[in-house]
Coordinates of C-alpha atoms in Angstrom, one line a residue:
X28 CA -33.8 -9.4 21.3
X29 CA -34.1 -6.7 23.8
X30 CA -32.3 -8.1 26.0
X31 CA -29.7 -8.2 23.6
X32 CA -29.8 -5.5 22.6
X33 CA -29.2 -4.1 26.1
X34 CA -25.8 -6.2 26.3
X35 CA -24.6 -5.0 23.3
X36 CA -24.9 -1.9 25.2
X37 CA -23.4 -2.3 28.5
X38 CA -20.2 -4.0 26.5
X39 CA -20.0 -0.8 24.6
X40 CA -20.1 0.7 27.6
X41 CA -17.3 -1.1 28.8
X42 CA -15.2 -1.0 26.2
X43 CA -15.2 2.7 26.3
X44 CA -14.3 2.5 30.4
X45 CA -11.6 0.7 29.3
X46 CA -10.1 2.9 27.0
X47 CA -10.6 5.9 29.5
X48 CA -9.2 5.0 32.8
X49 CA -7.3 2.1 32.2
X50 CA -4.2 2.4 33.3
X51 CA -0.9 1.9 31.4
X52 CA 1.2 -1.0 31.9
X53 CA 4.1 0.1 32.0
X54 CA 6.6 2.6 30.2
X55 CA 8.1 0.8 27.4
X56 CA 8.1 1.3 23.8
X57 CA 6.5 -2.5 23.1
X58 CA 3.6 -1.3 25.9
X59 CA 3.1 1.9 24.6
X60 CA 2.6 0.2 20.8
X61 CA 0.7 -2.4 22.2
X62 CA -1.9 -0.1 24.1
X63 CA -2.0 2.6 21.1
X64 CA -3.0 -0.1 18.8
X65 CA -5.8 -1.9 21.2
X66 CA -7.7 0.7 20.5
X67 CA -8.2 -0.6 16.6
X68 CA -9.8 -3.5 17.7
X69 CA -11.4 -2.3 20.7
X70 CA -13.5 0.3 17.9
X71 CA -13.6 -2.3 15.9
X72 CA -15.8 -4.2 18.5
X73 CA -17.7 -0.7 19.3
X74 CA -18.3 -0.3 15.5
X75 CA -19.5 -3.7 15.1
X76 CA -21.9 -3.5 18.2
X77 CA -23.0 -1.1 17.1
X78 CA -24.3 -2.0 13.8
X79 CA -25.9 -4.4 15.6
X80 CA -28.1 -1.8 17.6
X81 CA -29.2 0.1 15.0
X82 CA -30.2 -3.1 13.2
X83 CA -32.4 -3.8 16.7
X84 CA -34.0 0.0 16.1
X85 CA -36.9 -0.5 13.3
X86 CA -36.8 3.2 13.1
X87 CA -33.5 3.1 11.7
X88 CA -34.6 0.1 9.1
X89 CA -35.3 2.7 6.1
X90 CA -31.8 4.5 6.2
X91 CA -30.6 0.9 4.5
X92 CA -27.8 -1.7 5.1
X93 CA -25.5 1.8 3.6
X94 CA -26.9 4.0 6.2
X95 CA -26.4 1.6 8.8
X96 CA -22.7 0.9 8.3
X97 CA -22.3 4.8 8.0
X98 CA -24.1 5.3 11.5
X99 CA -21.7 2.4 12.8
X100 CA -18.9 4.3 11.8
X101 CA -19.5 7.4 12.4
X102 CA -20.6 6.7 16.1
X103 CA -17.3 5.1 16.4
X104 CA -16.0 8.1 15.7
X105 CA -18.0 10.4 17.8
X106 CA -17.2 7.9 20.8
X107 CA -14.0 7.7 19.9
X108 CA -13.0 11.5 19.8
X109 CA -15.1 11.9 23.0
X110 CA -13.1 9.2 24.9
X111 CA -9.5 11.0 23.7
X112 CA -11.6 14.4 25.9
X113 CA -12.5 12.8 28.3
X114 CA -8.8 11.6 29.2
X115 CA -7.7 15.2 29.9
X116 CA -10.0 15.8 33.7
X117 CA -7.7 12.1 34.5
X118 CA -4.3 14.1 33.8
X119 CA -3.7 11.9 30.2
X120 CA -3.6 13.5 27.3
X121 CA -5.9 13.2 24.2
X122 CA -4.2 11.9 21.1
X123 CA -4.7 12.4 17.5
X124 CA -3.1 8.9 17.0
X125 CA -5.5 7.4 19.4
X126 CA -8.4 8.7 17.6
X127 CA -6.9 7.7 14.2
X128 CA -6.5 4.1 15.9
X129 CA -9.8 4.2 16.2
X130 CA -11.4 4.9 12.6
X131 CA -9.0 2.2 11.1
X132 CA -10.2 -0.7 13.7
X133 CA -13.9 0.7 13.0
X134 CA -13.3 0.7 8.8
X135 CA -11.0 -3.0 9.6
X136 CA -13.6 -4.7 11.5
X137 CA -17.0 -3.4 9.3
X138 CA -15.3 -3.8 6.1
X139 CA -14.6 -7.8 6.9
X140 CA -18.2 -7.9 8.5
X141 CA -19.8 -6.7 5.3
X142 CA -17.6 -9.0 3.1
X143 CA -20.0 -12.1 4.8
X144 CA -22.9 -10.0 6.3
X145 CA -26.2 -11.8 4.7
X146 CA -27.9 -8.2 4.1
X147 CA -25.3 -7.1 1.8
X148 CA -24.8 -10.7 0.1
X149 CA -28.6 -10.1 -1.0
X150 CA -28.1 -6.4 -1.9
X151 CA -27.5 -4.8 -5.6
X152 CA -24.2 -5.3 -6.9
X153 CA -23.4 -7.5 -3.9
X154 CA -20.4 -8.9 -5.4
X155 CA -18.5 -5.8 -6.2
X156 CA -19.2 -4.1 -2.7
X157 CA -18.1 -7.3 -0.8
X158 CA -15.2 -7.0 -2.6
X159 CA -14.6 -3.8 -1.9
X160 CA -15.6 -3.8 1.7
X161 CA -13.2 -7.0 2.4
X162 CA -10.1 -5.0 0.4
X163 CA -10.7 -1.8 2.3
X164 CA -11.3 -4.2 5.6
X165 CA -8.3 -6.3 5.4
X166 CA -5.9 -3.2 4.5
X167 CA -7.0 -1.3 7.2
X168 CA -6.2 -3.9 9.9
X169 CA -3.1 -4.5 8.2
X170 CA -2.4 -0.9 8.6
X171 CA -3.3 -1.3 12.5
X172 CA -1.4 -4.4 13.1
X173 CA 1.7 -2.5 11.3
X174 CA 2.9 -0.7 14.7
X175 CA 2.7 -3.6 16.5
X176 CA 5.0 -5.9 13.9
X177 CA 7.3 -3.0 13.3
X178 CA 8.1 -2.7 17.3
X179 CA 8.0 -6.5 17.5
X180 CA 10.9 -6.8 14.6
X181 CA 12.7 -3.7 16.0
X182 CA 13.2 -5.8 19.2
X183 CA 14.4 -9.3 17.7
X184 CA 16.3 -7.0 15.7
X185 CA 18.0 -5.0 18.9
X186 CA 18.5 -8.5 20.7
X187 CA 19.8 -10.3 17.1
X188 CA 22.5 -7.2 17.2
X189 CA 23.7 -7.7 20.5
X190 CA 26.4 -7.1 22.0
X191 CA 26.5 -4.0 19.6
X192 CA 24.2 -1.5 21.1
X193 CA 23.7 0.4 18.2
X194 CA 25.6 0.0 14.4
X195 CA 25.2 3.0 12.0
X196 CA 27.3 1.9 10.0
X197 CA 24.8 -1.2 8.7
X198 CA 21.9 0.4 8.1
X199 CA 20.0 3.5 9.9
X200 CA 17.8 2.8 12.5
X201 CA 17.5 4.9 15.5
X202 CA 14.3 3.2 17.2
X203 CA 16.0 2.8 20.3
X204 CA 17.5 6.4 20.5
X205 CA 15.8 9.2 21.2
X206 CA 17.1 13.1 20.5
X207 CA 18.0 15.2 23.3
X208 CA 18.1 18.3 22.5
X209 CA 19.4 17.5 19.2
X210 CA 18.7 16.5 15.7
X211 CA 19.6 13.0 13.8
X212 CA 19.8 12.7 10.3
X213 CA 21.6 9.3 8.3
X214 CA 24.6 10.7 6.5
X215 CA 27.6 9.8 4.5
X216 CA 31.2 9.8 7.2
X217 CA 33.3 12.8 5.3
X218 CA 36.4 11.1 3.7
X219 CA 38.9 12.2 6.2
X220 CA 37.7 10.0 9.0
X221 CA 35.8 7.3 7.0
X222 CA 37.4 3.7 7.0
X223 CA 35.7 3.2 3.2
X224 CA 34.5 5.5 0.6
X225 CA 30.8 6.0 1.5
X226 CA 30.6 5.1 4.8
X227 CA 27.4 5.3 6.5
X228 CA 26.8 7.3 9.9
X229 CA 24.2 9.2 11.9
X230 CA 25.1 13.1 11.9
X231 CA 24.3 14.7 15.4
X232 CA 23.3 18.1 15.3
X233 CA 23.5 19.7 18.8
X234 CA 21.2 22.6 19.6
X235 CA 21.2 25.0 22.1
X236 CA 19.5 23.6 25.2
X237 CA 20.4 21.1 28.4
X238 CA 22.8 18.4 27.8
X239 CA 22.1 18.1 23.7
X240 CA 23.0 14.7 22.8
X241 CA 21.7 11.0 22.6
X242 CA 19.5 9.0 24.8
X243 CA 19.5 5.6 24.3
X244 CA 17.0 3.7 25.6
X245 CA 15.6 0.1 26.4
X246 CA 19.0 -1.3 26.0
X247 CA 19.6 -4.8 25.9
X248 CA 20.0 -5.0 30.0
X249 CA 22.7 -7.4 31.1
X250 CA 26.4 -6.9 30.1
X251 CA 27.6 -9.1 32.5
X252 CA 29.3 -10.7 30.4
X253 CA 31.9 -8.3 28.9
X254 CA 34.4 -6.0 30.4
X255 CA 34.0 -2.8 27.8
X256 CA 31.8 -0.8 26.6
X257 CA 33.1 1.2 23.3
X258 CA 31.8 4.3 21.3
X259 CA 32.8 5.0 17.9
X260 CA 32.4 9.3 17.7
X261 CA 33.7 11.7 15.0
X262 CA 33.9 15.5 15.7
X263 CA 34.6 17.3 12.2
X264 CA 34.3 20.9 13.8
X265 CA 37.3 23.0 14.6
X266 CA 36.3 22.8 18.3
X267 CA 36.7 20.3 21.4
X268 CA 34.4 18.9 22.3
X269 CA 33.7 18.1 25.9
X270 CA 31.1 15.2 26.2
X271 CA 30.0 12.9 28.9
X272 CA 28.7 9.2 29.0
X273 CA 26.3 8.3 31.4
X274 CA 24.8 4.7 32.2
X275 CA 22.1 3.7 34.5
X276 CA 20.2 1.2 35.7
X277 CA 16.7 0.3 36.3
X278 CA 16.7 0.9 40.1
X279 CA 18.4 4.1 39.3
X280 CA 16.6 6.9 41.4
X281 CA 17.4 9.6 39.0
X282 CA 20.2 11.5 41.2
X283 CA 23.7 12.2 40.1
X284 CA 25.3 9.8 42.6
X285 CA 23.2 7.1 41.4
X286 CA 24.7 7.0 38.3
X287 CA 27.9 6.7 35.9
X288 CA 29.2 9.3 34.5
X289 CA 32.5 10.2 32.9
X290 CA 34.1 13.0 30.9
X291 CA 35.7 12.9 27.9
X292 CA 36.9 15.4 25.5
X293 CA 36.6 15.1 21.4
X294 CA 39.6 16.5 19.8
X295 CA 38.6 19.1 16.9
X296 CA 38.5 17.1 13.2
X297 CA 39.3 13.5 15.1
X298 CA 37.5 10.6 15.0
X299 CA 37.7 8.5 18.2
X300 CA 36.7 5.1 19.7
X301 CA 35.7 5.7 23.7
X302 CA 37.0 2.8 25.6
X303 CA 34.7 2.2 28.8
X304 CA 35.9 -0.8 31.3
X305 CA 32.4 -2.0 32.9
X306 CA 33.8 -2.5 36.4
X307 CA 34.0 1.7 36.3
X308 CA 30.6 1.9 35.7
X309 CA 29.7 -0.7 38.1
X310 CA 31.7 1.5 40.3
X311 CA 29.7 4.6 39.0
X312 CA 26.9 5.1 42.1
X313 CA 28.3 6.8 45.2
X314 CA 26.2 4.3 47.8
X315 CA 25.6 1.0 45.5
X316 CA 27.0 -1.2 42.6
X317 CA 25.1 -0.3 39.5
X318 CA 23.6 -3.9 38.2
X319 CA 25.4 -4.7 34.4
X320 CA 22.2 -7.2 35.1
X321 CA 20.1 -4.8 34.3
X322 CA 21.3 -1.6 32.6
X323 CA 18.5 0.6 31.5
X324 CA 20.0 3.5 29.8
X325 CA 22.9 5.4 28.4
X326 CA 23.4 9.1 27.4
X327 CA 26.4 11.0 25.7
X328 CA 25.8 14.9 26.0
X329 CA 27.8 17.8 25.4
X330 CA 28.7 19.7 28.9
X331 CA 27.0 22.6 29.6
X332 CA 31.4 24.3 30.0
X333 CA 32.3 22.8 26.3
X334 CA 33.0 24.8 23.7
X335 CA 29.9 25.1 21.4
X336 CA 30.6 22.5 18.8
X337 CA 27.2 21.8 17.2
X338 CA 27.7 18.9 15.3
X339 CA 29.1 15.1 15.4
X340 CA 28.9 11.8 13.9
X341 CA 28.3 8.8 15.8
X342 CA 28.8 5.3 14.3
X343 CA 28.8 2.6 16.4
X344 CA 28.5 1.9 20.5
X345 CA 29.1 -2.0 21.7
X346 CA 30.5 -4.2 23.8
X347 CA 33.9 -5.8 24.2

């Protein structure tokens, strides 16, 4: 038993190692989800270890199978916050996300345990609070395994779309683009420029900072296969508005040259579709072809010389 008690120990040791210095993966959305929501079940696995050493402490026998769960949790908690702190000496930052991560795998993983724990099955009104423990257990890994699903549907979904890039006109989704100095909101197209009555868009307001726009990002990489790249845009302001579209790719080295980019200017109260051919930005680096392999990104700013149009609808970007 002590020996086993000594494991339990040096695994919640580990864990906690883990969660501290192990590096990142990568910079993705889908690795970023995935290693915000390993912390559920890594807490999980501290809760339930736990448990398991304050059962081995006959000290701790008189605080009851109640008192024992609450220690579980709460030093998952403790740990939990104190792994987030001591991230910040390693240049990460702690997260209240992180932490949160943490108490649901902790409640998930000891709320199923007690549903089948033998010291609770002989317990008063065992029936009622294995019930309760397994409801509260199973919704809160639901709720930890919701990131994950959401980011796993949000790819099939970007890849089931393709070759349109991004359609606001179906439905409002703007996982994949990220504001730049601006702010997004879902919005009805105002009659003059919309093709039907209702008309769904996303409305673009552009602050006051560098290059205010829209970054899209993780985009489905090779468009070898078409020749255009097309951008449906509405500017209802009484102003040009002097915008440019950049696309890189993942071996860009985040210099001008390395890069297309071209200029284009919104006429005041049009709505416009920006015709792109691909072998131009193929063409766009000074010193290399960019790879339509393996395009990473695309940006559409306002210029820092246009006139100060704040607003603008964008509908629809894809591939001809």
């Amino acid at each position: 038993m002590k020996r086993a008690y000594w494991m339990a120990l040096l695994v919640i040791g580990i864990l906690l190692a883990a969660v501290v210095f192990a590096p990142v993966p990568g910079d993705t959305r889908w690795i970023r989800t995935l290693h915000n929501s390993a912390h559920a079940p890594i807490f999980g696995c501290v809760s339930l270890l736990t448990l398991f050493v304050v059962r081995g402490q006959p000290r701790l026998a008189a605080v009851g199978v109640a008192g024992q769960y609450a220690l579980a949790l709460a030093a998952a908690v403790i740990l939990g916050i104190l792994t987030e702190l001591l991230q910040i000496p390693s240049g990460r930052d702690a997260s209240l996300e992180d932490a949160l991560h943490d108490v649901i795998g902790a409640v998930a993983l000891l709320g199923i345990f007690a549903a089948f724990d033998s010291r609770v099955r002989v317990s008063a009104h065992s029936g009622a609070v294995r019930l309760a423990a397994a409801t509260i257990g199973i919704v809160a890994l639901v709720v930890a395994v919701a990131p994950v699903t959401r980011a796993a549907m949000k790819y099939q979904q970007r890849d089931a779309r393709f070759p349109v890039l991004a359609d606001f006109t179906e439905r409002y989704d703007r996982y994949f683009i990220l504001q730049q100095w601006a702010e997004f909101t879902p919005a009805k197209l105002p009659a003059p420029w919309a093709s039907q009555a209702g008309e769904a868009a996303m409305h673009v307001e552009l602050l006051d900072g560098a290059y205010p726009g829209l970054d899209f990002i993780e985009l489905r990489p090779d468009w070898s296969g078409y020749s255009t790249l097309a951008v449906d845009l509405t500017n209802p302001t009484s102003l040009a508005l002097q915008l440019v579209l950049r696309v890189h790719d993942a071996a860009h080295n985040d210099e001008p040259a390395d890069r297309f980019s071209r200029r284009f200017e919104l006429s005041p109260r049009t709505r416009q579709i920006i015709r792109i051919p691909l072998q131009d930005v193929a063409a766009g680096p000074s010193t290399r072809e960019l790879d339509l392999r393996n395009v990473a990104g695309m940006i559409i700013y306002r210029t820092s010389n246009s006139p100060r149009a704040s607003e603008l609808y964008f509908s629809r970007a894809w591939l001809e």
